[in-house]
Amino acid sequence: MRVVAGKYKGFQLDGPKGNTTRPTDNKIKEAIFDMLYPINPNSVALDLFSGSGQMGIEFLSRDLSFVYFNEADRKIAKTLEANLIKLDTDNYDISIADFKVALMTYSAKEIKFDYIFLDPPYDTDYLASAIDIIINNELLNEDGIVITESDRDLKFDDDLYLIKEKTYGRKFVNIYIK
């Protein structure tokens, strides 16, 4: 895995040992950021199911002002932290928590996001649950964007409007606005 663009372009990322995560392919990362172009550098992003942190690091590489990372698995979070330590930035925060707990913590702290990337484990209802919590707790800024990557073509009516969608084999990438 490597960072595909921005100030950290070419940076090699470590992946967690084993096959418990599913890194986003470089081709898909490039396509996601092409769909999001232009990225507002004065923004705050959330990489909720972080894994190695590659999507949040892509946001940092594009000069976002701050990125929040959340990973529930402590072993995987160590890889995430090691990847972030190698960068010359402190514009991030890492939490190690269940995604629902993390979202409720952000809500309690009144943190709102401009970009939220959601790529939960497949074969779960985590994506729908995360969207519900994000909407019900108003975690998305007025012009905020939610990016989802999943194994199913899911649509949400919860005050989110699908503006772009792409299919890559058996992966579906959708971009929503509030």
PDB file of C-alpha atoms in Angstrom:
ATOM      1  CA  MET A   1       0.000   0.000   0.000  1.00  0.00           C
ATOM      2  CA  ARG A   2       1.134   3.498  -0.781  1.00  0.00           C
ATOM      3  CA  VAL A   3      -0.193   7.040  -0.650  1.00  0.00           C
ATOM      4  CA  VAL A   4      -1.350   7.923  -4.165  1.00  0.00           C
ATOM      5  CA  ALA A   5      -1.259  11.754  -4.154  1.00  0.00           C
ATOM      6  CA  GLY A   6      -0.399  14.884  -2.233  1.00  0.00           C
ATOM      7  CA  LYS A   7       2.532  15.732  -0.010  1.00  0.00           C
ATOM      8  CA  TYR A   8       2.962  12.106   1.139  1.00  0.00           C
ATOM      9  CA  LYS A   9       2.677  10.667  -2.377  1.00  0.00           C
ATOM     10  CA  GLY A  10       4.574   7.386  -2.660  1.00  0.00           C
ATOM     11  CA  PHE A  11       4.764   6.910   1.110  1.00  0.00           C
ATOM     12  CA  GLN A  12       4.675   3.172   1.831  1.00  0.00           C
ATOM     13  CA  LEU A  13       2.122   2.156   4.437  1.00  0.00           C
ATOM     14  CA  ASP A  14       2.381  -0.895   6.621  1.00  0.00           C
ATOM     15  CA  GLY A  15      -0.608  -3.188   6.719  1.00  0.00           C
ATOM     16  CA  PRO A  16      -1.793  -5.202   9.692  1.00  0.00           C
ATOM     17  CA  LYS A  17      -0.589  -8.786   9.886  1.00  0.00           C
ATOM     18  CA  GLY A  18      -3.071 -11.401   8.730  1.00  0.00           C
ATOM     19  CA  ASN A  19      -6.177 -10.971   6.642  1.00  0.00           C
ATOM     20  CA  THR A  20      -8.484  -9.217   9.096  1.00  0.00           C
ATOM     21  CA  THR A  21      -8.599  -6.009   7.041  1.00  0.00           C
ATOM     22  CA  ARG A  22      -9.372  -5.262   3.421  1.00  0.00           C
ATOM     23  CA  PRO A  23      -7.210  -2.369   2.210  1.00  0.00           C
ATOM     24  CA  THR A  24      -8.710  -0.091  -0.418  1.00  0.00           C
ATOM     25  CA  ASP A  25      -6.990  -0.635  -3.765  1.00  0.00           C
ATOM     26  CA  ASN A  26      -4.873   2.257  -5.053  1.00  0.00           C
ATOM     27  CA  LYS A  27      -7.088   2.490  -8.158  1.00  0.00           C
ATOM     28  CA  ILE A  28     -10.179   2.912  -5.975  1.00  0.00           C
ATOM     29  CA  LYS A  29      -8.453   5.472  -3.711  1.00  0.00           C
ATOM     30  CA  GLU A  30      -7.509   7.551  -6.754  1.00  0.00           C
ATOM     31  CA  ALA A  31     -11.057   7.318  -8.098  1.00  0.00           C
ATOM     32  CA  ILE A  32     -12.572   8.369  -4.766  1.00  0.00           C
ATOM     33  CA  PHE A  33     -10.404  11.468  -4.561  1.00  0.00           C
ATOM     34  CA  ASP A  34     -11.069  12.266  -8.219  1.00  0.00           C
ATOM     35  CA  MET A  35     -14.797  12.163  -7.397  1.00  0.00           C
ATOM     36  CA  LEU A  36     -14.243  14.447  -4.382  1.00  0.00           C
ATOM     37  CA  TYR A  37     -12.086  16.961  -6.255  1.00  0.00           C
ATOM     38  CA  PRO A  38     -11.511  19.705  -5.241  1.00  0.00           C
ATOM     39  CA  ILE A  39     -10.764  18.845  -1.608  1.00  0.00           C
ATOM     40  CA  ASN A  40     -11.131  21.770   0.774  1.00  0.00           C
ATOM     41  CA  PRO A  41      -7.884  21.868   2.810  1.00  0.00           C
ATOM     42  CA  ASN A  42      -9.573  23.663   5.730  1.00  0.00           C
ATOM     43  CA  SER A  43     -11.654  20.579   6.413  1.00  0.00           C
ATOM     44  CA  VAL A  44     -11.945  17.907   9.067  1.00  0.00           C
ATOM     45  CA  ALA A  45     -12.303  14.239   8.113  1.00  0.00           C
ATOM     46  CA  LEU A  46     -13.205  11.028   9.896  1.00  0.00           C
ATOM     47  CA  ASP A  47     -11.881   7.612   8.867  1.00  0.00           C
ATOM     48  CA  LEU A  48     -14.234   5.568  11.062  1.00  0.00           C
ATOM     49  CA  PHE A  49     -13.120   2.011  10.294  1.00  0.00           C
ATOM     50  CA  SER A  50      -9.473   2.979   9.849  1.00  0.00           C
ATOM     51  CA  GLY A  51      -7.513  -0.255   9.586  1.00  0.00           C
ATOM     52  CA  SER A  52      -4.011   0.853   8.573  1.00  0.00           C
ATOM     53  CA  GLY A  53      -5.269   4.426   8.189  1.00  0.00           C
ATOM     54  CA  GLN A  54      -4.649   4.677   4.473  1.00  0.00           C
ATOM     55  CA  MET A  55      -7.783   6.676   3.611  1.00  0.00           C
ATOM     56  CA  GLY A  56      -7.339   9.158   6.430  1.00  0.00           C
ATOM     57  CA  ILE A  57      -3.670   9.498   5.484  1.00  0.00           C
ATOM     58  CA  GLU A  58      -4.761  10.270   1.913  1.00  0.00           C
ATOM     59  CA  PHE A  59      -6.828  13.129   3.360  1.00  0.00           C
ATOM     60  CA  LEU A  60      -3.836  14.339   5.412  1.00  0.00           C
ATOM     61  CA  SER A  61      -1.678  14.125   2.308  1.00  0.00           C
ATOM     62  CA  ARG A  62      -4.070  16.568   0.652  1.00  0.00           C
ATOM     63  CA  ASP A  63      -3.523  19.087   3.489  1.00  0.00           C
ATOM     64  CA  LEU A  64      -6.746  18.665   5.441  1.00  0.00           C
ATOM     65  CA  SER A  65      -6.546  20.594   8.681  1.00  0.00           C
ATOM     66  CA  PHE A  66      -7.373  17.551  10.863  1.00  0.00           C
ATOM     67  CA  VAL A  67      -8.266  13.870  10.528  1.00  0.00           C
ATOM     68  CA  TYR A  68      -9.836  11.635  13.168  1.00  0.00           C
ATOM     69  CA  PHE A  69      -9.077   7.924  12.959  1.00  0.00           C
ATOM     70  CA  ASN A  70     -11.012   5.187  14.728  1.00  0.00           C
ATOM     71  CA  GLU A  71     -10.115   1.511  14.838  1.00  0.00           C
ATOM     72  CA  ALA A  72     -11.755  -0.988  17.185  1.00  0.00           C
ATOM     73  CA  ASP A  73      -9.007  -3.636  17.068  1.00  0.00           C
ATOM     74  CA  ARG A  74      -6.036  -2.730  19.296  1.00  0.00           C
ATOM     75  CA  LYS A  75      -3.522  -4.765  17.253  1.00  0.00           C
ATOM     76  CA  ILE A  76      -4.584  -3.115  14.008  1.00  0.00           C
ATOM     77  CA  ALA A  77      -4.571   0.294  15.734  1.00  0.00           C
ATOM     78  CA  LYS A  78      -0.862  -0.222  16.491  1.00  0.00           C
ATOM     79  CA  THR A  79      -0.171  -0.447  12.743  1.00  0.00           C
ATOM     80  CA  LEU A  80      -2.297   2.667  12.200  1.00  0.00           C
ATOM     81  CA  GLU A  81      -0.348   4.537  14.860  1.00  0.00           C
ATOM     82  CA  ALA A  82       3.002   3.389  13.417  1.00  0.00           C
ATOM     83  CA  ASN A  83       1.977   4.677   9.967  1.00  0.00           C
ATOM     84  CA  LEU A  84       0.974   8.057  11.403  1.00  0.00           C
ATOM     85  CA  ILE A  85       4.128   8.439  13.494  1.00  0.00           C
ATOM     86  CA  LYS A  86       6.196   8.202  10.285  1.00  0.00           C
ATOM     87  CA  LEU A  87       4.430  11.306   8.905  1.00  0.00           C
ATOM     88  CA  ASP A  88       5.593  14.791   9.756  1.00  0.00           C
ATOM     89  CA  THR A  89       2.265  15.918  11.210  1.00  0.00           C
ATOM     90  CA  ASP A  90       0.308  16.019  14.408  1.00  0.00           C
ATOM     91  CA  ASN A  91      -2.990  16.963  12.737  1.00  0.00           C
ATOM     92  CA  TYR A  92      -4.744  13.778  13.755  1.00  0.00           C
ATOM     93  CA  ASP A  93      -6.367  11.956  16.626  1.00  0.00           C
ATOM     94  CA  ILE A  94      -6.648   8.190  17.049  1.00  0.00           C
ATOM     95  CA  SER A  95      -9.381   6.498  19.032  1.00  0.00           C
ATOM     96  CA  ILE A  96      -9.603   2.800  19.725  1.00  0.00           C
ATOM     97  CA  ALA A  97     -13.272   2.034  20.220  1.00  0.00           C
ATOM     98  CA  ASP A  98     -16.326   0.375  18.791  1.00  0.00           C
ATOM     99  CA  PHE A  99     -17.602   2.629  16.004  1.00  0.00           C
ATOM    100  CA  LYS A 100     -20.836   3.419  17.871  1.00  0.00           C
ATOM    101  CA  VAL A 101     -18.921   4.493  20.969  1.00  0.00           C
ATOM    102  CA  ALA A 102     -16.542   6.579  18.846  1.00  0.00           C
ATOM    103  CA  LEU A 103     -19.398   8.356  17.053  1.00  0.00           C
ATOM    104  CA  MET A 104     -21.196   9.101  20.316  1.00  0.00           C
ATOM    105  CA  THR A 105     -17.932  10.437  21.790  1.00  0.00           C
ATOM    106  CA  TYR A 106     -17.480  12.780  18.805  1.00  0.00           C
ATOM    107  CA  SER A 107     -21.077  13.896  19.257  1.00  0.00           C
ATOM    108  CA  ALA A 108     -20.573  14.567  22.984  1.00  0.00           C
ATOM    109  CA  LYS A 109     -17.505  16.657  22.115  1.00  0.00           C
ATOM    110  CA  GLU A 110     -19.556  18.485  19.445  1.00  0.00           C
ATOM    111  CA  ILE A 111     -17.118  17.502  16.684  1.00  0.00           C
ATOM    112  CA  LYS A 112     -18.506  17.814  13.167  1.00  0.00           C
ATOM    113  CA  PHE A 113     -16.954  16.516   9.980  1.00  0.00           C
ATOM    114  CA  ASP A 114     -16.643  17.727   6.411  1.00  0.00           C
ATOM    115  CA  TYR A 115     -15.717  14.258   5.103  1.00  0.00           C
ATOM    116  CA  ILE A 116     -16.592  10.901   6.630  1.00  0.00           C
ATOM    117  CA  PHE A 117     -15.157   7.739   5.092  1.00  0.00           C
ATOM    118  CA  LEU A 118     -16.985   4.503   5.935  1.00  0.00           C
ATOM    119  CA  ASP A 119     -15.587   1.124   4.900  1.00  0.00           C
ATOM    120  CA  PRO A 120     -16.803  -1.258   7.614  1.00  0.00           C
ATOM    121  CA  PRO A 121     -16.318  -5.012   7.694  1.00  0.00           C
ATOM    122  CA  TYR A 122     -18.467  -6.652   5.045  1.00  0.00           C
ATOM    123  CA  ASP A 123     -21.424  -8.853   5.974  1.00  0.00           C
ATOM    124  CA  THR A 124     -22.404  -6.566   8.862  1.00  0.00           C
ATOM    125  CA  ASP A 125     -25.032  -3.894   9.399  1.00  0.00           C
ATOM    126  CA  TYR A 126     -22.333  -1.449  10.545  1.00  0.00           C
ATOM    127  CA  LEU A 127     -22.719   0.850   7.543  1.00  0.00           C
ATOM    128  CA  ALA A 128     -26.439   1.470   8.084  1.00  0.00           C
ATOM    129  CA  SER A 129     -25.899   1.824  11.847  1.00  0.00           C
ATOM    130  CA  ALA A 130     -23.067   4.321  11.350  1.00  0.00           C
ATOM    131  CA  ILE A 131     -25.156   6.392   8.901  1.00  0.00           C
ATOM    132  CA  ASP A 132     -28.064   6.481  11.373  1.00  0.00           C
ATOM    133  CA  ILE A 133     -25.828   7.680  14.209  1.00  0.00           C
ATOM    134  CA  ILE A 134     -24.124  10.277  11.992  1.00  0.00           C
ATOM    135  CA  ILE A 135     -27.460  11.726  10.845  1.00  0.00           C
ATOM    136  CA  ASN A 136     -29.269  11.522  14.193  1.00  0.00           C
ATOM    137  CA  ASN A 137     -26.374  13.179  16.024  1.00  0.00           C
ATOM    138  CA  GLU A 138     -25.689  15.777  13.313  1.00  0.00           C
ATOM    139  CA  LEU A 139     -22.022  14.822  12.967  1.00  0.00           C
ATOM    140  CA  LEU A 140     -21.831  16.056   9.385  1.00  0.00           C
ATOM    141  CA  ASN A 141     -21.271  19.734   8.620  1.00  0.00           C
ATOM    142  CA  GLU A 142     -23.807  21.466   6.383  1.00  0.00           C
ATOM    143  CA  ASP A 143     -21.793  20.851   3.190  1.00  0.00           C
ATOM    144  CA  GLY A 144     -20.404  17.556   4.498  1.00  0.00           C
ATOM    145  CA  ILE A 145     -19.778  14.478   2.398  1.00  0.00           C
ATOM    146  CA  VAL A 146     -20.054  10.799   3.318  1.00  0.00           C
ATOM    147  CA  ILE A 147     -18.045   8.297   1.279  1.00  0.00           C
ATOM    148  CA  THR A 148     -18.948   4.615   1.564  1.00  0.00           C
ATOM    149  CA  GLU A 149     -17.178   1.531   0.289  1.00  0.00           C
ATOM    150  CA  SER A 150     -19.037  -1.747   0.582  1.00  0.00           C
ATOM    151  CA  ASP A 151     -19.746  -5.098  -0.998  1.00  0.00           C
ATOM    152  CA  ARG A 152     -23.402  -4.200  -1.623  1.00  0.00           C
ATOM    153  CA  ASP A 153     -25.084  -1.417  -3.503  1.00  0.00           C
ATOM    154  CA  LEU A 154     -26.739   0.241  -0.529  1.00  0.00           C
ATOM    155  CA  LYS A 155     -28.789   3.410  -0.675  1.00  0.00           C
ATOM    156  CA  PHE A 156     -29.807   5.576   2.286  1.00  0.00           C
ATOM    157  CA  ASP A 157     -32.734   7.997   2.496  1.00  0.00           C
ATOM    158  CA  ASP A 158     -31.773   9.443   5.897  1.00  0.00           C
ATOM    159  CA  ASP A 159     -31.314  13.009   4.704  1.00  0.00           C
ATOM    160  CA  LEU A 160     -28.381  11.916   2.561  1.00  0.00           C
ATOM    161  CA  TYR A 161     -28.454  12.319  -1.189  1.00  0.00           C
ATOM    162  CA  LEU A 162     -26.436  10.072  -3.454  1.00  0.00           C
ATOM    163  CA  ILE A 163     -24.425  12.271  -5.814  1.00  0.00           C
ATOM    164  CA  LYS A 164     -21.890   9.821  -7.265  1.00  0.00           C
ATOM    165  CA  GLU A 165     -21.534   6.086  -7.479  1.00  0.00           C
ATOM    166  CA  LYS A 166     -19.010   3.737  -9.015  1.00  0.00           C
ATOM    167  CA  THR A 167     -18.637  -0.013  -9.109  1.00  0.00           C
ATOM    168  CA  TYR A 168     -15.256  -1.752  -9.086  1.00  0.00           C
ATOM    169  CA  GLY A 169     -15.816  -5.458  -9.551  1.00  0.00           C
ATOM    170  CA  ARG A 170     -17.692  -6.419  -6.400  1.00  0.00           C
ATOM    171  CA  LYS A 171     -16.994  -3.151  -4.557  1.00  0.00           C
ATOM    172  CA  PHE A 172     -19.404  -0.249  -4.518  1.00  0.00           C
ATOM    173  CA  VAL A 173     -18.273   3.320  -3.806  1.00  0.00           C
ATOM    174  CA  ASN A 174     -20.983   5.881  -3.106  1.00  0.00           C
ATOM    175  CA  ILE A 175     -20.688   9.564  -2.291  1.00  0.00           C
ATOM    176  CA  TYR A 176     -23.470  11.320  -0.411  1.00  0.00           C
ATOM    177  CA  ILE A 177     -24.166  14.877   0.639  1.00  0.00           C
ATOM    178  CA  LYS A 178     -26.421  16.091   3.414  1.00  0.00           C
TER     179      LYS A 178
END
